[in-house]
């Protein structure tokens, strides 16, 4: 490796290896054999050629904010850290496009776009790298309006297992030319190739934004209200459900006195007139579904304050358990199945005697249960896994998925056969055809 | 075949074979050896098993409205006509989902959805089958707002080359589980499998719709206005450019007196307040870009009248050339490159001495030049091909694609290497892995 890169681009120092041995999840760390820091597509080509020659695994690494062990090099090998590939290569305001290297983070990109009156709308919460977000098909609070990464990546430059370089698509807003490789590579978790350049769709900053909070008696009422708002075509840019239990924890730890009820956190964005009309209709829909208290604010700092409970929900929950690891479940179900899935989650927490709490991207049917797991505590892990398994089995039984946005990584491999059936064979066929040696992020996604 | 299906499901009558020998394009017809009419996924499995046993090609057929020879069985074999698989299997208003068989047409589906206050937004103009639309990743006038088929297919049931059946995805609104097979199969033009059931996303019918027409001095002015309207986040649901030449032809044939200038046809949809605010802002943007005349109407029949020139554009153009065949070009370019691409098209028509005219989905950068070709006239075809080639080469040189929505079929295969470069190898690898005998719609898309 030191023959194809500069000495400062290759590290085997214990601290660097440790830093690349884990992500933010509860999965067991494992050191890579070496970490490399490419600065260009050409560097990645050279790395891949070495990997091919010596049959050594290659594991791409962004900022390490993954939640399912995606970057843990379970079979050792070379970790490809993209942090030096962090240039914004081109901003094209008239085409609503931007070209970035994979190490650029979401917040860095949005800072660079602001002077153009543009932003990149996918917001998973963490300040993840855009390469990592593309690799896991990340989404988040704005997906109800703007879609997931697969809807916002226009084209990828990818270095394949054999070191060849492809462009997955043109820059046209739509195309029916050839197979949709962008769709295939987004969400492939580094198992089909390493992304080295990414063209992303960007959108205009909304002229006017309003934040709102709506308190309901039951989760079902809140979900019905959310579904009606989205179905009516209101300009909802975020709609998040926070469970009563989270609010209770927040009140106790932060000294606040929010009503301890299921609460929707909403954001509306667009032209002023359109937003005002949407907010008014949303308030009426919420009232129809039994909303007990409705608060709406325009000012940016007031919006931040209003949304604080939601933004800090997982963090606040974990504050109760210093030293514990965080397991976040991630099922996503058809909208009408969401109240049932949430009720099932509450039953599971109760029956397993596990302390957990729930937030949901209710516009998409996706919700997370935060579970606190003592590292190395077999009992904790078993109980948390039992909750997760129960959630996934319920979700699959109603047409849902085991992971709405975190990805498969290590933690969700065990559910792939149940979720995909015969389609898993097609995935394995594609993987074998494009990575016959199994060198690309081995042990992840479909690779048991 | 007659052993696995009923006698009335298999035909070799000359008229049936002729009917399945062509689509709506200028490509040379070729009869299949037999046409089969499956009524279920199981029927298609049996057909595929026969195909595998005797190594006979299988060509799926919807209503035959393709524009690039997709359904022409260039190597003979079995044409699978899906017209008897025309049931709407399930409507789930609360999940914004509908499950259809592939033979259901777009208009049939929308009639069935209307009582629920829902509609399926992809509108390619033709009353195509939804199976065919999914197979070509069709789009059309509403794509600027609602996306193409790839954005609106939730999951597919597919019969693969070996007769096995897969479900490409769950019904969840988003997922990061496994490879995105839905993305891969949509647009695969029957070359990877036969679709037998399709889950589609549907959306609420807008409360209020306004149609508008805006006349400009130049194509560039019109494109700048369109880009600004979309960029500002106005509720534009359609924005179409019709060239002065089309308007002139329309005036002459229909006795109207529309200004012979580049004209934008617009539609706005959403809640009343939001639409009214969008229309007002759109009018201001148009004026800023030099719009000379702006007309907006609310009433449904007035909207239809307003849009007549656009809806009948291609048909009206071809009326001038009775007995001619229609070649429709289909390049799509980044928005900022659209005025240059259109100017290039006008130069090409002039230099090749070809009578053609242009309409454009200007919100997406996609435009069609209609070319009239006398069947069997080698000179006509050569000149039309020269125009198409010039359009495609220009589009590819500015980051565009050879086909925005019609698909590759037979006619665009020759541009695949230039457009996709190394990525074409990946497409071929996938095709070989999933259809090793090359039985699925041979000769189409990437198969030269």
mmCIF file with all atom_site columns, C-alpha atoms in Angstrom, chain A residues 189-369:
data_model
loop_
_atom_site.group_PDB
_atom_site.id
_atom_site.type_symbol
_atom_site.label_atom_id
_atom_site.label_alt_id
_atom_site.label_comp_id
_atom_site.label_asym_id
_atom_site.label_entity_id
_atom_site.label_seq_id
_atom_site.pdbx_PDB_ins_code
_atom_site.Cartn_x
_atom_site.Cartn_y
_atom_site.Cartn_z
_atom_site.occupancy
_atom_site.B_iso_or_equiv
_atom_site.pdbx_formal_charge
_atom_site.auth_seq_id
_atom_site.auth_comp_id
_atom_site.auth_asym_id
_atom_site.auth_atom_id
_atom_site.pdbx_PDB_model_num
ATOM 1   C CA . UNK A 1 189 ? -23.286 -0.386 2.126  1.00 0.00 ? 189 UNK A CA 1
ATOM 2   C CA . UNK A 1 190 ? -19.885 -0.593 0.465  1.00 0.00 ? 190 UNK A CA 1
ATOM 3   C CA . UNK A 1 191 ? -20.497 -4.169 -0.661 1.00 0.00 ? 191 UNK A CA 1
ATOM 4   C CA . UNK A 1 192 ? -20.512 -3.390 -4.414 1.00 0.00 ? 192 UNK A CA 1
ATOM 5   C CA . UNK A 1 193 ? -17.928 -0.615 -4.714 1.00 0.00 ? 193 UNK A CA 1
ATOM 6   C CA . UNK A 1 194 ? -16.440 2.513  -3.141 1.00 0.00 ? 194 UNK A CA 1
ATOM 7   C CA . UNK A 1 195 ? -18.055 5.875  -3.938 1.00 0.00 ? 195 UNK A CA 1
ATOM 8   C CA . UNK A 1 196 ? -15.543 8.583  -4.832 1.00 0.00 ? 196 UNK A CA 1
ATOM 9   C CA . UNK A 1 197 ? -17.754 11.369 -6.212 1.00 0.00 ? 197 UNK A CA 1
ATOM 10  C CA . UNK A 1 198 ? -21.434 12.082 -5.683 1.00 0.00 ? 198 UNK A CA 1
ATOM 11  C CA . UNK A 1 199 ? -23.797 14.333 -7.615 1.00 0.00 ? 199 UNK A CA 1
ATOM 12  C CA . UNK A 1 200 ? -26.658 15.369 -5.332 1.00 0.00 ? 200 UNK A CA 1
ATOM 13  C CA . UNK A 1 201 ? -29.938 17.120 -6.044 1.00 0.00 ? 201 UNK A CA 1
ATOM 14  C CA . UNK A 1 202 ? -30.377 20.307 -4.039 1.00 0.00 ? 202 UNK A CA 1
ATOM 15  C CA . UNK A 1 203 ? -33.463 22.443 -3.494 1.00 0.00 ? 203 UNK A CA 1
ATOM 16  C CA . UNK A 1 204 ? -34.266 26.077 -2.850 1.00 0.00 ? 204 UNK A CA 1
ATOM 17  C CA . UNK A 1 205 ? -34.394 27.247 0.778  1.00 0.00 ? 205 UNK A CA 1
ATOM 18  C CA . UNK A 1 206 ? -38.059 27.773 1.655  1.00 0.00 ? 206 UNK A CA 1
ATOM 19  C CA . UNK A 1 207 ? -39.127 31.417 1.817  1.00 0.00 ? 207 UNK A CA 1
ATOM 20  C CA . UNK A 1 208 ? -41.087 30.810 4.992  1.00 0.00 ? 208 UNK A CA 1
ATOM 21  C CA . UNK A 1 209 ? -40.899 28.135 7.716  1.00 0.00 ? 209 UNK A CA 1
ATOM 22  C CA . UNK A 1 210 ? -43.285 27.488 10.586 1.00 0.00 ? 210 UNK A CA 1
ATOM 23  C CA . UNK A 1 211 ? -42.700 25.009 13.405 1.00 0.00 ? 211 UNK A CA 1
ATOM 24  C CA . UNK A 1 212 ? -45.586 23.479 15.336 1.00 0.00 ? 212 UNK A CA 1
ATOM 25  C CA . UNK A 1 213 ? -46.287 21.096 18.191 1.00 0.00 ? 213 UNK A CA 1
ATOM 26  C CA . UNK A 1 214 ? -49.564 19.199 18.619 1.00 0.00 ? 214 UNK A CA 1
ATOM 27  C CA . UNK A 1 215 ? -50.456 17.199 21.747 1.00 0.00 ? 215 UNK A CA 1
ATOM 28  C CA . UNK A 1 216 ? -52.782 14.178 21.399 1.00 0.00 ? 216 UNK A CA 1
ATOM 29  C CA . UNK A 1 217 ? -54.542 11.770 23.718 1.00 0.00 ? 217 UNK A CA 1
ATOM 30  C CA . UNK A 1 218 ? -53.391 8.645  21.911 1.00 0.00 ? 218 UNK A CA 1
ATOM 31  C CA . UNK A 1 219 ? -50.726 7.560  19.414 1.00 0.00 ? 219 UNK A CA 1
ATOM 32  C CA . UNK A 1 220 ? -53.499 6.523  16.996 1.00 0.00 ? 220 UNK A CA 1
ATOM 33  C CA . UNK A 1 221 ? -54.970 10.035 17.016 1.00 0.00 ? 221 UNK A CA 1
ATOM 34  C CA . UNK A 1 222 ? -51.558 11.517 16.307 1.00 0.00 ? 222 UNK A CA 1
ATOM 35  C CA . UNK A 1 223 ? -50.900 9.087  13.438 1.00 0.00 ? 223 UNK A CA 1
ATOM 36  C CA . UNK A 1 224 ? -54.316 9.725  11.911 1.00 0.00 ? 224 UNK A CA 1
ATOM 37  C CA . UNK A 1 225 ? -53.689 13.479 12.037 1.00 0.00 ? 225 UNK A CA 1
ATOM 38  C CA . UNK A 1 226 ? -50.249 13.090 10.450 1.00 0.00 ? 226 UNK A CA 1
ATOM 39  C CA . UNK A 1 227 ? -51.601 10.844 7.672  1.00 0.00 ? 227 UNK A CA 1
ATOM 40  C CA . UNK A 1 228 ? -54.415 13.284 6.911  1.00 0.00 ? 228 UNK A CA 1
ATOM 41  C CA . UNK A 1 229 ? -52.018 16.243 6.716  1.00 0.00 ? 229 UNK A CA 1
ATOM 42  C CA . UNK A 1 230 ? -49.694 14.436 4.323  1.00 0.00 ? 230 UNK A CA 1
ATOM 43  C CA . UNK A 1 231 ? -52.601 13.034 2.296  1.00 0.00 ? 231 UNK A CA 1
ATOM 44  C CA . UNK A 1 232 ? -54.171 16.469 1.840  1.00 0.00 ? 232 UNK A CA 1
ATOM 45  C CA . UNK A 1 233 ? -50.939 17.652 0.248  1.00 0.00 ? 233 UNK A CA 1
ATOM 46  C CA . UNK A 1 234 ? -50.098 20.201 2.956  1.00 0.00 ? 234 UNK A CA 1
ATOM 47  C CA . UNK A 1 235 ? -46.548 21.588 2.842  1.00 0.00 ? 235 UNK A CA 1
ATOM 48  C CA . UNK A 1 236 ? -45.361 19.420 5.729  1.00 0.00 ? 236 UNK A CA 1
ATOM 49  C CA . UNK A 1 237 ? -41.558 19.225 5.691  1.00 0.00 ? 237 UNK A CA 1
ATOM 50  C CA . UNK A 1 238 ? -41.214 17.300 8.960  1.00 0.00 ? 238 UNK A CA 1
ATOM 51  C CA . UNK A 1 239 ? -43.706 15.366 11.096 1.00 0.00 ? 239 UNK A CA 1
ATOM 52  C CA . UNK A 1 240 ? -42.337 13.516 14.084 1.00 0.00 ? 240 UNK A CA 1
ATOM 53  C CA . UNK A 1 241 ? -44.031 11.653 16.906 1.00 0.00 ? 241 UNK A CA 1
ATOM 54  C CA . UNK A 1 242 ? -42.526 11.644 20.378 1.00 0.00 ? 242 UNK A CA 1
ATOM 55  C CA . UNK A 1 243 ? -43.960 9.180  22.874 1.00 0.00 ? 243 UNK A CA 1
ATOM 56  C CA . UNK A 1 244 ? -45.304 10.245 26.268 1.00 0.00 ? 244 UNK A CA 1
ATOM 57  C CA . UNK A 1 245 ? -42.500 8.321  27.967 1.00 0.00 ? 245 UNK A CA 1
ATOM 58  C CA . UNK A 1 246 ? -39.807 10.411 26.217 1.00 0.00 ? 246 UNK A CA 1
ATOM 59  C CA . UNK A 1 247 ? -41.582 13.627 27.187 1.00 0.00 ? 247 UNK A CA 1
ATOM 60  C CA . UNK A 1 248 ? -41.752 12.427 30.785 1.00 0.00 ? 248 UNK A CA 1
ATOM 61  C CA . UNK A 1 249 ? -38.029 11.676 30.840 1.00 0.00 ? 249 UNK A CA 1
ATOM 62  C CA . UNK A 1 250 ? -37.291 15.074 29.289 1.00 0.00 ? 250 UNK A CA 1
ATOM 63  C CA . UNK A 1 251 ? -39.428 16.878 31.845 1.00 0.00 ? 251 UNK A CA 1
ATOM 64  C CA . UNK A 1 252 ? -37.683 15.097 34.726 1.00 0.00 ? 252 UNK A CA 1
ATOM 65  C CA . UNK A 1 253 ? -34.144 15.678 33.429 1.00 0.00 ? 253 UNK A CA 1
ATOM 66  C CA . UNK A 1 254 ? -34.618 19.193 32.030 1.00 0.00 ? 254 UNK A CA 1
ATOM 67  C CA . UNK A 1 255 ? -37.109 20.621 34.529 1.00 0.00 ? 255 UNK A CA 1
ATOM 68  C CA . UNK A 1 256 ? -39.721 21.327 31.845 1.00 0.00 ? 256 UNK A CA 1
ATOM 69  C CA . UNK A 1 257 ? -43.460 20.667 32.141 1.00 0.00 ? 257 UNK A CA 1
ATOM 70  C CA . UNK A 1 258 ? -44.599 19.581 28.689 1.00 0.00 ? 258 UNK A CA 1
ATOM 71  C CA . UNK A 1 259 ? -47.864 17.625 28.712 1.00 0.00 ? 259 UNK A CA 1
ATOM 72  C CA . UNK A 1 260 ? -46.972 13.958 29.103 1.00 0.00 ? 260 UNK A CA 1
ATOM 73  C CA . UNK A 1 261 ? -48.872 12.810 26.001 1.00 0.00 ? 261 UNK A CA 1
ATOM 74  C CA . UNK A 1 262 ? -48.029 11.602 22.500 1.00 0.00 ? 262 UNK A CA 1
ATOM 75  C CA . UNK A 1 263 ? -46.895 14.746 20.686 1.00 0.00 ? 263 UNK A CA 1
ATOM 76  C CA . UNK A 1 264 ? -46.416 15.596 17.028 1.00 0.00 ? 264 UNK A CA 1
ATOM 77  C CA . UNK A 1 265 ? -43.571 17.928 16.106 1.00 0.00 ? 265 UNK A CA 1
ATOM 78  C CA . UNK A 1 266 ? -44.230 19.580 12.750 1.00 0.00 ? 266 UNK A CA 1
ATOM 79  C CA . UNK A 1 267 ? -42.484 21.852 10.311 1.00 0.00 ? 267 UNK A CA 1
ATOM 80  C CA . UNK A 1 268 ? -43.984 23.539 7.254  1.00 0.00 ? 268 UNK A CA 1
ATOM 81  C CA . UNK A 1 269 ? -41.921 25.181 4.495  1.00 0.00 ? 269 UNK A CA 1
ATOM 82  C CA . UNK A 1 270 ? -42.608 26.972 1.228  1.00 0.00 ? 270 UNK A CA 1
ATOM 83  C CA . UNK A 1 271 ? -43.821 30.342 0.020  1.00 0.00 ? 271 UNK A CA 1
ATOM 84  C CA . UNK A 1 272 ? -45.411 32.454 2.765  1.00 0.00 ? 272 UNK A CA 1
ATOM 85  C CA . UNK A 1 273 ? -48.981 32.275 1.519  1.00 0.00 ? 273 UNK A CA 1
ATOM 86  C CA . UNK A 1 274 ? -48.815 28.552 0.889  1.00 0.00 ? 274 UNK A CA 1
ATOM 87  C CA . UNK A 1 275 ? -47.306 27.827 4.312  1.00 0.00 ? 275 UNK A CA 1
ATOM 88  C CA . UNK A 1 276 ? -49.852 29.971 6.133  1.00 0.00 ? 276 UNK A CA 1
ATOM 89  C CA . UNK A 1 277 ? -52.681 28.146 4.420  1.00 0.00 ? 277 UNK A CA 1
ATOM 90  C CA . UNK A 1 278 ? -51.056 24.760 5.197  1.00 0.00 ? 278 UNK A CA 1
ATOM 91  C CA . UNK A 1 279 ? -50.575 25.576 8.884  1.00 0.00 ? 279 UNK A CA 1
ATOM 92  C CA . UNK A 1 280 ? -54.185 26.645 9.248  1.00 0.00 ? 280 UNK A CA 1
ATOM 93  C CA . UNK A 1 281 ? -55.451 23.464 7.603  1.00 0.00 ? 281 UNK A CA 1
ATOM 94  C CA . UNK A 1 282 ? -53.071 21.333 9.698  1.00 0.00 ? 282 UNK A CA 1
ATOM 95  C CA . UNK A 1 283 ? -54.400 22.936 12.881 1.00 0.00 ? 283 UNK A CA 1
ATOM 96  C CA . UNK A 1 284 ? -57.942 22.083 11.815 1.00 0.00 ? 284 UNK A CA 1
ATOM 97  C CA . UNK A 1 285 ? -57.004 18.487 10.968 1.00 0.00 ? 285 UNK A CA 1
ATOM 98  C CA . UNK A 1 286 ? -55.243 18.105 14.332 1.00 0.00 ? 286 UNK A CA 1
ATOM 99  C CA . UNK A 1 287 ? -58.320 19.458 16.145 1.00 0.00 ? 287 UNK A CA 1
ATOM 100 C CA . UNK A 1 288 ? -60.537 17.011 14.239 1.00 0.00 ? 288 UNK A CA 1
ATOM 101 C CA . UNK A 1 289 ? -58.356 14.152 15.489 1.00 0.00 ? 289 UNK A CA 1
ATOM 102 C CA . UNK A 1 290 ? -58.563 15.296 19.107 1.00 0.00 ? 290 UNK A CA 1
ATOM 103 C CA . UNK A 1 291 ? -55.493 17.538 19.461 1.00 0.00 ? 291 UNK A CA 1
ATOM 104 C CA . UNK A 1 292 ? -55.583 19.049 22.924 1.00 0.00 ? 292 UNK A CA 1
ATOM 105 C CA . UNK A 1 293 ? -52.959 21.707 22.492 1.00 0.00 ? 293 UNK A CA 1
ATOM 106 C CA . UNK A 1 294 ? -51.501 23.316 19.356 1.00 0.00 ? 294 UNK A CA 1
ATOM 107 C CA . UNK A 1 295 ? -48.520 25.681 19.315 1.00 0.00 ? 295 UNK A CA 1
ATOM 108 C CA . UNK A 1 296 ? -47.066 27.242 16.144 1.00 0.00 ? 296 UNK A CA 1
ATOM 109 C CA . UNK A 1 297 ? -44.040 29.560 15.874 1.00 0.00 ? 297 UNK A CA 1
ATOM 110 C CA . UNK A 1 298 ? -42.246 31.308 12.995 1.00 0.00 ? 298 UNK A CA 1
ATOM 111 C CA . UNK A 1 299 ? -39.068 32.719 14.481 1.00 0.00 ? 299 UNK A CA 1
ATOM 112 C CA . UNK A 1 300 ? -36.000 30.515 13.863 1.00 0.00 ? 300 UNK A CA 1
ATOM 113 C CA . UNK A 1 301 ? -34.795 30.427 17.486 1.00 0.00 ? 301 UNK A CA 1
ATOM 114 C CA . UNK A 1 302 ? -38.311 29.785 18.764 1.00 0.00 ? 302 UNK A CA 1
ATOM 115 C CA . UNK A 1 303 ? -38.608 26.914 16.298 1.00 0.00 ? 303 UNK A CA 1
ATOM 116 C CA . UNK A 1 304 ? -35.382 25.435 17.620 1.00 0.00 ? 304 UNK A CA 1
ATOM 117 C CA . UNK A 1 305 ? -36.724 25.714 21.179 1.00 0.00 ? 305 UNK A CA 1
ATOM 118 C CA . UNK A 1 306 ? -40.031 24.182 20.174 1.00 0.00 ? 306 UNK A CA 1
ATOM 119 C CA . UNK A 1 307 ? -38.296 21.213 18.520 1.00 0.00 ? 307 UNK A CA 1
ATOM 120 C CA . UNK A 1 308 ? -35.749 20.702 21.341 1.00 0.00 ? 308 UNK A CA 1
ATOM 121 C CA . UNK A 1 309 ? -37.581 17.775 22.936 1.00 0.00 ? 309 UNK A CA 1
ATOM 122 C CA . UNK A 1 310 ? -37.613 15.932 19.615 1.00 0.00 ? 310 UNK A CA 1
ATOM 123 C CA . UNK A 1 311 ? -34.044 16.732 18.579 1.00 0.00 ? 311 UNK A CA 1
ATOM 124 C CA . UNK A 1 312 ? -32.611 15.690 21.919 1.00 0.00 ? 312 UNK A CA 1
ATOM 125 C CA . UNK A 1 313 ? -34.942 12.764 22.492 1.00 0.00 ? 313 UNK A CA 1
ATOM 126 C CA . UNK A 1 314 ? -32.525 9.852  22.042 1.00 0.00 ? 314 UNK A CA 1
ATOM 127 C CA . UNK A 1 315 ? -29.695 11.720 23.751 1.00 0.00 ? 315 UNK A CA 1
ATOM 128 C CA . UNK A 1 316 ? -31.874 12.646 26.736 1.00 0.00 ? 316 UNK A CA 1
ATOM 129 C CA . UNK A 1 317 ? -33.160 9.109  27.038 1.00 0.00 ? 317 UNK A CA 1
ATOM 130 C CA . UNK A 1 318 ? -29.630 7.693  27.134 1.00 0.00 ? 318 UNK A CA 1
ATOM 131 C CA . UNK A 1 319 ? -28.584 10.264 29.772 1.00 0.00 ? 319 UNK A CA 1
ATOM 132 C CA . UNK A 1 320 ? -30.525 8.133  32.243 1.00 0.00 ? 320 UNK A CA 1
ATOM 133 C CA . UNK A 1 321 ? -28.143 5.262  31.621 1.00 0.00 ? 321 UNK A CA 1
ATOM 134 C CA . UNK A 1 322 ? -24.574 6.499  31.881 1.00 0.00 ? 322 UNK A CA 1
ATOM 135 C CA . UNK A 1 323 ? -22.098 3.994  30.430 1.00 0.00 ? 323 UNK A CA 1
ATOM 136 C CA . UNK A 1 324 ? -24.757 2.045  28.555 1.00 0.00 ? 324 UNK A CA 1
ATOM 137 C CA . UNK A 1 325 ? -24.611 1.359  24.794 1.00 0.00 ? 325 UNK A CA 1
ATOM 138 C CA . UNK A 1 326 ? -27.439 2.425  22.495 1.00 0.00 ? 326 UNK A CA 1
ATOM 139 C CA . UNK A 1 327 ? -29.416 -0.014 20.376 1.00 0.00 ? 327 UNK A CA 1
ATOM 140 C CA . UNK A 1 328 ? -31.847 1.779  18.091 1.00 0.00 ? 328 UNK A CA 1
ATOM 141 C CA . UNK A 1 329 ? -34.503 -0.314 16.392 1.00 0.00 ? 329 UNK A CA 1
ATOM 142 C CA . UNK A 1 330 ? -35.617 0.917  12.968 1.00 0.00 ? 330 UNK A CA 1
ATOM 143 C CA . UNK A 1 331 ? -38.682 -0.837 11.574 1.00 0.00 ? 331 UNK A CA 1
ATOM 144 C CA . UNK A 1 332 ? -40.834 0.915  8.984  1.00 0.00 ? 332 UNK A CA 1
ATOM 145 C CA . UNK A 1 333 ? -44.417 -0.149 8.215  1.00 0.00 ? 333 UNK A CA 1
ATOM 146 C CA . UNK A 1 334 ? -47.247 0.974  5.920  1.00 0.00 ? 334 UNK A CA 1
ATOM 147 C CA . UNK A 1 335 ? -48.842 4.051  7.514  1.00 0.00 ? 335 UNK A CA 1
ATOM 148 C CA . UNK A 1 336 ? -52.079 2.350  8.535  1.00 0.00 ? 336 UNK A CA 1
ATOM 149 C CA . UNK A 1 337 ? -50.080 -0.271 10.468 1.00 0.00 ? 337 UNK A CA 1
ATOM 150 C CA . UNK A 1 338 ? -48.155 2.248  12.537 1.00 0.00 ? 338 UNK A CA 1
ATOM 151 C CA . UNK A 1 339 ? -50.462 2.480  15.583 1.00 0.00 ? 339 UNK A CA 1
ATOM 152 C CA . UNK A 1 340 ? -50.503 -1.334 15.815 1.00 0.00 ? 340 UNK A CA 1
ATOM 153 C CA . UNK A 1 341 ? -46.735 -1.545 15.461 1.00 0.00 ? 341 UNK A CA 1
ATOM 154 C CA . UNK A 1 342 ? -46.226 1.057  18.190 1.00 0.00 ? 342 UNK A CA 1
ATOM 155 C CA . UNK A 1 343 ? -48.679 -0.704 20.517 1.00 0.00 ? 343 UNK A CA 1
ATOM 156 C CA . UNK A 1 344 ? -46.782 -3.925 19.850 1.00 0.00 ? 344 UNK A CA 1
ATOM 157 C CA . UNK A 1 345 ? -43.525 -2.151 20.753 1.00 0.00 ? 345 UNK A CA 1
ATOM 158 C CA . UNK A 1 346 ? -44.993 -1.004 24.057 1.00 0.00 ? 346 UNK A CA 1
ATOM 159 C CA . UNK A 1 347 ? -46.150 -4.567 24.845 1.00 0.00 ? 347 UNK A CA 1
ATOM 160 C CA . UNK A 1 348 ? -42.698 -5.934 24.025 1.00 0.00 ? 348 UNK A CA 1
ATOM 161 C CA . UNK A 1 349 ? -40.909 -3.442 26.288 1.00 0.00 ? 349 UNK A CA 1
ATOM 162 C CA . UNK A 1 350 ? -43.293 -4.376 29.071 1.00 0.00 ? 350 UNK A CA 1
ATOM 163 C CA . UNK A 1 351 ? -43.037 -8.145 28.606 1.00 0.00 ? 351 UNK A CA 1
ATOM 164 C CA . UNK A 1 352 ? -39.237 -8.142 28.260 1.00 0.00 ? 352 UNK A CA 1
ATOM 165 C CA . UNK A 1 353 ? -38.866 -5.746 31.198 1.00 0.00 ? 353 UNK A CA 1
ATOM 166 C CA . UNK A 1 354 ? -36.665 -3.445 29.129 1.00 0.00 ? 354 UNK A CA 1
ATOM 167 C CA . UNK A 1 355 ? -36.395 0.301  29.535 1.00 0.00 ? 355 UNK A CA 1
ATOM 168 C CA . UNK A 1 356 ? -36.847 1.829  26.097 1.00 0.00 ? 356 UNK A CA 1
ATOM 169 C CA . UNK A 1 357 ? -38.613 4.688  24.456 1.00 0.00 ? 357 UNK A CA 1
ATOM 170 C CA . UNK A 1 358 ? -39.971 5.586  21.084 1.00 0.00 ? 358 UNK A CA 1
ATOM 171 C CA . UNK A 1 359 ? -39.733 8.349  18.491 1.00 0.00 ? 359 UNK A CA 1
ATOM 172 C CA . UNK A 1 360 ? -41.214 8.082  15.038 1.00 0.00 ? 360 UNK A CA 1
ATOM 173 C CA . UNK A 1 361 ? -40.973 9.546  11.560 1.00 0.00 ? 361 UNK A CA 1
ATOM 174 C CA . UNK A 1 362 ? -44.742 9.156  11.328 1.00 0.00 ? 362 UNK A CA 1
ATOM 175 C CA . UNK A 1 363 ? -45.065 10.584 7.841  1.00 0.00 ? 363 UNK A CA 1
ATOM 176 C CA . UNK A 1 364 ? -43.107 7.538  6.619  1.00 0.00 ? 364 UNK A CA 1
ATOM 177 C CA . UNK A 1 365 ? -44.262 4.842  9.080  1.00 0.00 ? 365 UNK A CA 1
ATOM 178 C CA . UNK A 1 366 ? -40.743 4.567  10.511 1.00 0.00 ? 366 UNK A CA 1
ATOM 179 C CA . UNK A 1 367 ? -40.042 4.565  14.241 1.00 0.00 ? 367 UNK A CA 1
ATOM 180 C CA . UNK A 1 368 ? -37.125 3.921  16.557 1.00 0.00 ? 368 UNK A CA 1
ATOM 181 C CA . UNK A 1 369 ? -37.143 2.344  19.984 1.00 0.00 ? 369 UNK A CA 1
#
